[in-house]
């Protein structure tokens, strides 16, 4: 069987074994670590720490997308993100991804050293498809129902897995029509982005159905509010639950796991991958 790979700029990333993407929020209001890395120096230091812990990507985001979050202006997002991307690109041997939906931020971040565009709006903003196509970077297309400010009010689906799969398939077609080949694409079902707890669990249970689209799957489950519902734990006490979700995701086919706690998540991913590989061999 052909091993999954992802074209990231000039290079290729082998995803035969799953990898971890470290979260670096350079925002004052993200749900988990808002304000901790608003200073570029502190953010770069944290990015280096994530790389040392084994992150394959460091995902730099300058706009909070937690439920209820307000949009951020373009200039402010650039001010937050670009110095950090540039500093990490100079200092660390780690792939940098930029968590943005803004075409200008995409262009400038790639110019500064980012090799993956991680877009919660799946390149749906005006100009985003063209900006991503011209960049040469890899792209993660995520499913979201609604917008961050309102997405958790009344999410609803006919069948959450089939609906998410259809939307992602349509965005893949749009990307290919714009000149972004499948070798540059990965998919994220968008856990917590316009989904109830039941929707999230159904997506996790049926993740292989999304893998049938033939592209690597990225999942973001770390410290999510679904763990509040499942365990009653506050944000800073959700490591064990996050590791359980990461393990289940890898066993169900995830190739990139986005996480705040890189070192323990990498351990969990490696154990899960070894078990999955053994099952494949049998």
Short mmCIF file of C-alpha atoms in Angstrom, two decimals:
data_model
loop_
_atom_site.label_atom_id
_atom_site.label_comp_id
_atom_site.label_asym_id
_atom_site.label_seq_id
_atom_site.Cartn_x
_atom_site.Cartn_y
_atom_site.Cartn_z
CA UNK A 1 0.00 0.00 0.00
CA UNK A 2 1.30 3.47 -0.87
CA UNK A 3 2.33 5.40 2.21
CA UNK A 4 0.65 8.80 2.64
CA UNK A 5 2.80 11.84 1.90
CA UNK A 6 2.18 15.57 1.95
CA UNK A 7 3.89 18.09 -0.32
CA UNK A 8 4.97 21.05 1.82
CA UNK A 9 6.54 23.72 -0.33
CA UNK A 10 9.74 22.32 -1.81
CA UNK A 11 9.76 19.18 0.30
CA UNK A 12 7.71 16.11 1.12
CA UNK A 13 6.53 14.92 4.52
CA UNK A 14 6.24 11.16 4.98
CA UNK A 15 3.09 10.37 6.93
CA UNK A 16 3.58 6.62 7.03
CA UNK A 17 3.76 7.16 10.77
CA UNK A 18 1.51 9.81 12.35
CA UNK A 19 3.07 13.06 13.52
CA UNK A 20 2.22 15.79 16.04
CA UNK A 21 1.53 19.45 15.27
CA UNK A 22 2.24 21.77 18.19
CA UNK A 23 -0.23 24.59 18.90
CA UNK A 24 1.20 28.10 19.24
CA UNK A 25 -1.51 30.72 19.79
CA UNK A 26 -0.19 34.28 19.60
CA UNK A 27 -3.51 35.71 20.75
CA UNK A 28 -4.85 37.36 23.90
CA UNK A 29 -8.08 35.34 23.93
CA UNK A 30 -7.61 31.72 22.83
CA UNK A 31 -9.54 29.28 25.03
CA UNK A 32 -6.52 27.47 26.47
CA UNK A 33 -3.40 29.66 26.43
CA UNK A 34 -4.63 33.09 25.37
CA UNK A 35 -2.17 35.84 26.29
CA UNK A 36 0.72 33.59 27.30
CA UNK A 37 2.59 34.02 24.02
CA UNK A 38 1.42 37.43 22.81
CA UNK A 39 5.02 38.69 22.98
CA UNK A 40 7.00 37.54 19.91
CA UNK A 41 10.01 36.54 21.99
CA UNK A 42 7.91 34.39 24.31
CA UNK A 43 6.11 32.88 21.31
CA UNK A 44 9.35 31.97 19.52
CA UNK A 45 10.73 30.42 22.71
CA UNK A 46 7.58 28.32 23.08
CA UNK A 47 7.77 27.28 19.42
CA UNK A 48 11.35 26.13 19.95
CA UNK A 49 10.22 24.17 23.00
CA UNK A 50 7.49 22.45 20.98
CA UNK A 51 10.06 21.56 18.31
CA UNK A 52 12.43 20.12 20.94
CA UNK A 53 9.59 17.99 22.30
CA UNK A 54 9.16 16.40 18.88
CA UNK A 55 6.62 18.49 16.99
CA UNK A 56 6.82 17.99 13.23
CA UNK A 57 4.86 21.24 12.74
CA UNK A 58 4.44 24.32 14.88
CA UNK A 59 1.06 25.86 14.07
CA UNK A 60 1.10 29.65 14.56
CA UNK A 61 -2.30 31.32 14.91
CA UNK A 62 -3.05 35.00 15.43
CA UNK A 63 -6.86 34.88 15.61
CA UNK A 64 -8.79 33.00 18.27
CA UNK A 65 -11.38 30.64 16.80
CA UNK A 66 -12.89 29.49 20.10
CA UNK A 67 -16.70 29.53 20.27
CA UNK A 68 -17.87 33.13 20.60
CA UNK A 69 -14.60 34.66 19.41
CA UNK A 70 -14.69 37.98 17.56
CA UNK A 71 -12.84 38.48 14.24
CA UNK A 72 -9.39 40.09 14.17
CA UNK A 73 -8.37 42.77 11.68
CA UNK A 74 -5.85 41.95 8.98
CA UNK A 75 -3.13 44.30 10.22
CA UNK A 76 -3.39 43.02 13.77
CA UNK A 77 -3.20 39.40 12.62
CA UNK A 78 -0.13 40.20 10.53
CA UNK A 79 1.47 42.00 13.48
CA UNK A 80 0.94 38.98 15.71
CA UNK A 81 1.88 36.21 13.31
CA UNK A 82 4.61 37.25 10.88
CA UNK A 83 7.44 38.04 13.35
CA UNK A 84 6.88 34.68 15.05
CA UNK A 85 6.84 32.71 11.80
CA UNK A 86 9.97 34.52 10.62
CA UNK A 87 11.77 33.98 13.93
CA UNK A 88 10.93 30.29 14.07
CA UNK A 89 11.95 29.78 10.45
CA UNK A 90 15.37 31.21 11.24
CA UNK A 91 15.87 29.43 14.55
CA UNK A 92 14.27 25.99 14.39
CA UNK A 93 14.45 22.92 12.22
CA UNK A 94 10.69 22.43 12.29
CA UNK A 95 7.97 22.88 9.72
CA UNK A 96 5.82 25.92 10.36
CA UNK A 97 2.13 26.07 9.65
CA UNK A 98 -0.01 29.21 9.77
CA UNK A 99 -3.52 29.01 11.19
CA UNK A 100 -5.38 31.63 9.15
CA UNK A 101 -8.21 32.27 6.70
CA UNK A 102 -6.83 35.59 5.46
CA UNK A 103 -5.23 35.53 1.99
CA UNK A 104 -2.69 38.25 2.76
CA UNK A 105 -1.64 36.54 5.98
CA UNK A 106 -1.25 33.31 4.00
CA UNK A 107 1.03 34.98 1.45
CA UNK A 108 3.19 36.82 3.97
CA UNK A 109 3.47 33.83 6.30
CA UNK A 110 4.63 31.57 3.47
CA UNK A 111 7.12 34.25 2.41
CA UNK A 112 8.35 34.29 6.02
CA UNK A 113 8.84 30.50 6.09
CA UNK A 114 5.51 28.71 6.64
CA UNK A 115 5.00 25.54 4.57
CA UNK A 116 1.39 24.68 5.49
CA UNK A 117 -1.77 26.81 5.53
CA UNK A 118 -4.22 25.56 8.17
CA UNK A 119 -7.59 27.16 7.34
CA UNK A 120 -10.73 26.64 9.42
CA UNK A 121 -12.75 28.07 6.49
CA UNK A 122 -11.26 25.63 3.95
CA UNK A 123 -10.05 28.45 1.65
CA UNK A 124 -13.57 29.83 1.45
CA UNK A 125 -12.67 33.50 1.95
CA UNK A 126 -12.46 35.66 -1.21
CA UNK A 127 -8.97 35.30 -2.68
CA UNK A 128 -7.91 32.46 -0.40
CA UNK A 129 -7.88 29.77 -3.10
CA UNK A 130 -5.69 31.86 -5.37
CA UNK A 131 -3.33 32.84 -2.54
CA UNK A 132 -2.89 29.23 -1.42
CA UNK A 133 -2.45 27.95 -4.97
CA UNK A 134 0.31 30.48 -5.70
CA UNK A 135 2.09 29.84 -2.41
CA UNK A 136 3.15 26.27 -3.11
CA UNK A 137 2.40 25.42 0.53
CA UNK A 138 0.42 22.47 1.76
CA UNK A 139 -3.15 23.20 2.85
CA UNK A 140 -5.36 21.76 5.58
CA UNK A 141 -9.04 22.10 4.73
CA UNK A 142 -11.24 22.10 7.82
CA UNK A 143 -14.98 21.69 8.17
CA UNK A 144 -16.84 24.32 10.18
CA UNK A 145 -20.58 24.92 10.39
CA UNK A 146 -21.19 28.66 10.79
CA UNK A 147 -18.62 31.11 12.19
CA UNK A 148 -16.73 31.04 15.51
CA UNK A 149 -18.93 33.75 17.03
CA UNK A 150 -22.11 31.69 16.58
CA UNK A 151 -21.16 28.14 15.57
CA UNK A 152 -22.08 26.44 18.84
CA UNK A 153 -25.56 27.92 19.23
CA UNK A 154 -27.65 25.39 17.27
CA UNK A 155 -25.45 23.01 15.22
CA UNK A 156 -27.42 20.47 13.22
CA UNK A 157 -26.84 17.84 10.54
CA UNK A 158 -28.76 15.19 8.63
CA UNK A 159 -25.81 12.83 9.18
CA UNK A 160 -22.76 14.58 10.60
CA UNK A 161 -20.18 12.28 8.99
CA UNK A 162 -21.77 12.26 5.55
CA UNK A 163 -22.38 16.02 5.68
CA UNK A 164 -18.79 16.77 6.73
CA UNK A 165 -17.46 14.35 4.11
CA UNK A 166 -19.51 15.98 1.34
CA UNK A 167 -18.35 19.49 2.27
CA UNK A 168 -14.69 18.47 2.41
CA UNK A 169 -14.97 16.62 -0.92
CA UNK A 170 -16.44 19.75 -2.50
CA UNK A 171 -13.58 21.88 -1.17
CA UNK A 172 -11.03 19.38 -2.49
CA UNK A 173 -12.62 19.73 -5.93
CA UNK A 174 -12.45 23.52 -5.66
CA UNK A 175 -8.78 23.31 -4.71
CA UNK A 176 -7.95 21.02 -7.61
CA UNK A 177 -9.77 23.35 -10.01
CA UNK A 178 -7.65 26.21 -8.65
CA UNK A 179 -4.41 24.30 -9.20
CA UNK A 180 -3.87 22.84 -5.73
CA UNK A 181 -3.24 19.14 -6.27
CA UNK A 182 -4.20 16.42 -3.84
CA UNK A 183 -0.55 15.89 -2.88
CA UNK A 184 -0.73 19.28 -1.11
CA UNK A 185 -3.96 18.64 0.80
CA UNK A 186 -4.97 17.22 4.16
CA UNK A 187 -8.40 17.27 5.80
CA UNK A 188 -9.68 18.17 9.26
CA UNK A 189 -13.25 17.26 10.33
CA UNK A 190 -13.31 20.28 12.65
CA UNK A 191 -14.04 18.80 16.06
CA UNK A 192 -15.89 21.41 18.11
CA UNK A 193 -16.49 23.77 15.19
CA UNK A 194 -20.28 23.79 14.95
CA UNK A 195 -20.70 20.34 16.54
CA UNK A 196 -22.35 18.99 19.67
CA UNK A 197 -20.69 16.39 21.87
CA UNK A 198 -22.67 13.72 20.03
CA UNK A 199 -21.49 15.01 16.67
CA UNK A 200 -17.87 14.99 17.84
CA UNK A 201 -18.06 11.44 19.13
CA UNK A 202 -19.74 10.23 15.95
CA UNK A 203 -17.03 11.85 13.82
CA UNK A 204 -14.31 10.25 15.93
CA UNK A 205 -16.01 6.84 15.82
CA UNK A 206 -16.46 6.99 12.04
CA UNK A 207 -13.20 8.75 11.15
CA UNK A 208 -12.22 6.00 8.68
CA UNK A 209 -15.15 7.09 6.48
CA UNK A 210 -13.46 10.47 6.06
CA UNK A 211 -10.17 8.70 5.37
CA UNK A 212 -11.91 7.11 2.39
CA UNK A 213 -11.50 10.47 0.62
CA UNK A 214 -7.88 9.40 0.14
CA UNK A 215 -6.14 12.34 1.82
CA UNK A 216 -4.28 12.52 5.15
CA UNK A 217 -6.48 13.39 8.13
CA UNK A 218 -5.52 16.05 10.68
CA UNK A 219 -7.38 16.16 13.99
CA UNK A 220 -7.52 18.84 16.66
CA UNK A 221 -8.89 17.40 19.91
CA UNK A 222 -6.47 18.78 22.49
CA UNK A 223 -8.13 20.32 25.58
CA UNK A 224 -11.41 20.74 23.68
CA UNK A 225 -14.66 21.56 25.50
CA UNK A 226 -15.98 18.07 24.73
CA UNK A 227 -13.63 16.95 27.51
CA UNK A 228 -15.43 19.27 29.91
CA UNK A 229 -18.62 17.40 29.07
CA UNK A 230 -17.00 13.96 29.29
CA UNK A 231 -14.76 14.42 32.34
CA UNK A 232 -15.81 17.61 34.10
CA UNK A 233 -12.20 18.80 33.95
CA UNK A 234 -11.16 22.44 33.53
CA UNK A 235 -8.99 23.42 30.55
CA UNK A 236 -5.70 22.98 32.41
CA UNK A 237 -6.67 19.50 33.64
CA UNK A 238 -7.51 17.81 30.34
CA UNK A 239 -4.22 16.14 29.42
CA UNK A 240 -5.36 12.58 30.13
CA UNK A 241 -8.57 13.07 28.15
CA UNK A 242 -6.66 14.70 25.30
CA UNK A 243 -4.28 11.74 25.12
CA UNK A 244 -7.20 9.31 25.04
CA UNK A 245 -8.78 11.21 22.14
CA UNK A 246 -5.45 11.38 20.27
CA UNK A 247 -4.98 7.62 20.68
CA UNK A 248 -8.46 6.85 19.38
CA UNK A 249 -7.96 9.22 16.44
CA UNK A 250 -4.70 7.54 15.39
CA UNK A 251 -6.25 4.09 15.69
CA UNK A 252 -8.99 5.36 13.37
CA UNK A 253 -6.59 6.71 10.76
CA UNK A 254 -5.45 10.24 11.75
CA UNK A 255 -1.98 11.10 10.43
CA UNK A 256 -1.47 14.55 12.01
CA UNK A 257 -2.51 15.22 15.62
CA UNK A 258 -2.69 18.88 16.64
CA UNK A 259 -1.88 19.28 20.34
CA UNK A 260 -0.87 21.72 23.05
CA UNK A 261 1.14 19.12 25.00
CA UNK A 262 3.54 17.78 22.40
CA UNK A 263 5.81 15.36 24.29
CA UNK A 264 3.09 13.24 25.96
CA UNK A 265 0.93 13.37 22.84
CA UNK A 266 3.83 12.08 20.76
CA UNK A 267 4.22 9.15 23.16
CA UNK A 268 0.53 8.32 22.83
CA UNK A 269 0.64 8.65 19.05
CA UNK A 270 3.65 6.33 18.78
CA UNK A 271 1.99 3.64 20.90
CA UNK A 272 -1.26 3.88 18.95
CA UNK A 273 0.61 3.83 15.63
CA UNK A 274 2.53 0.68 16.65
CA UNK A 275 -0.73 -1.06 17.47
CA UNK A 276 -2.36 0.09 14.21
CA UNK A 277 0.67 -1.02 12.19
CA UNK A 278 0.53 -4.46 13.77
CA UNK A 279 -3.12 -4.79 12.87
CA UNK A 280 -2.35 -3.80 9.28
CA UNK A 281 0.38 -6.44 9.00
CA UNK A 282 -1.94 -9.14 10.21
#
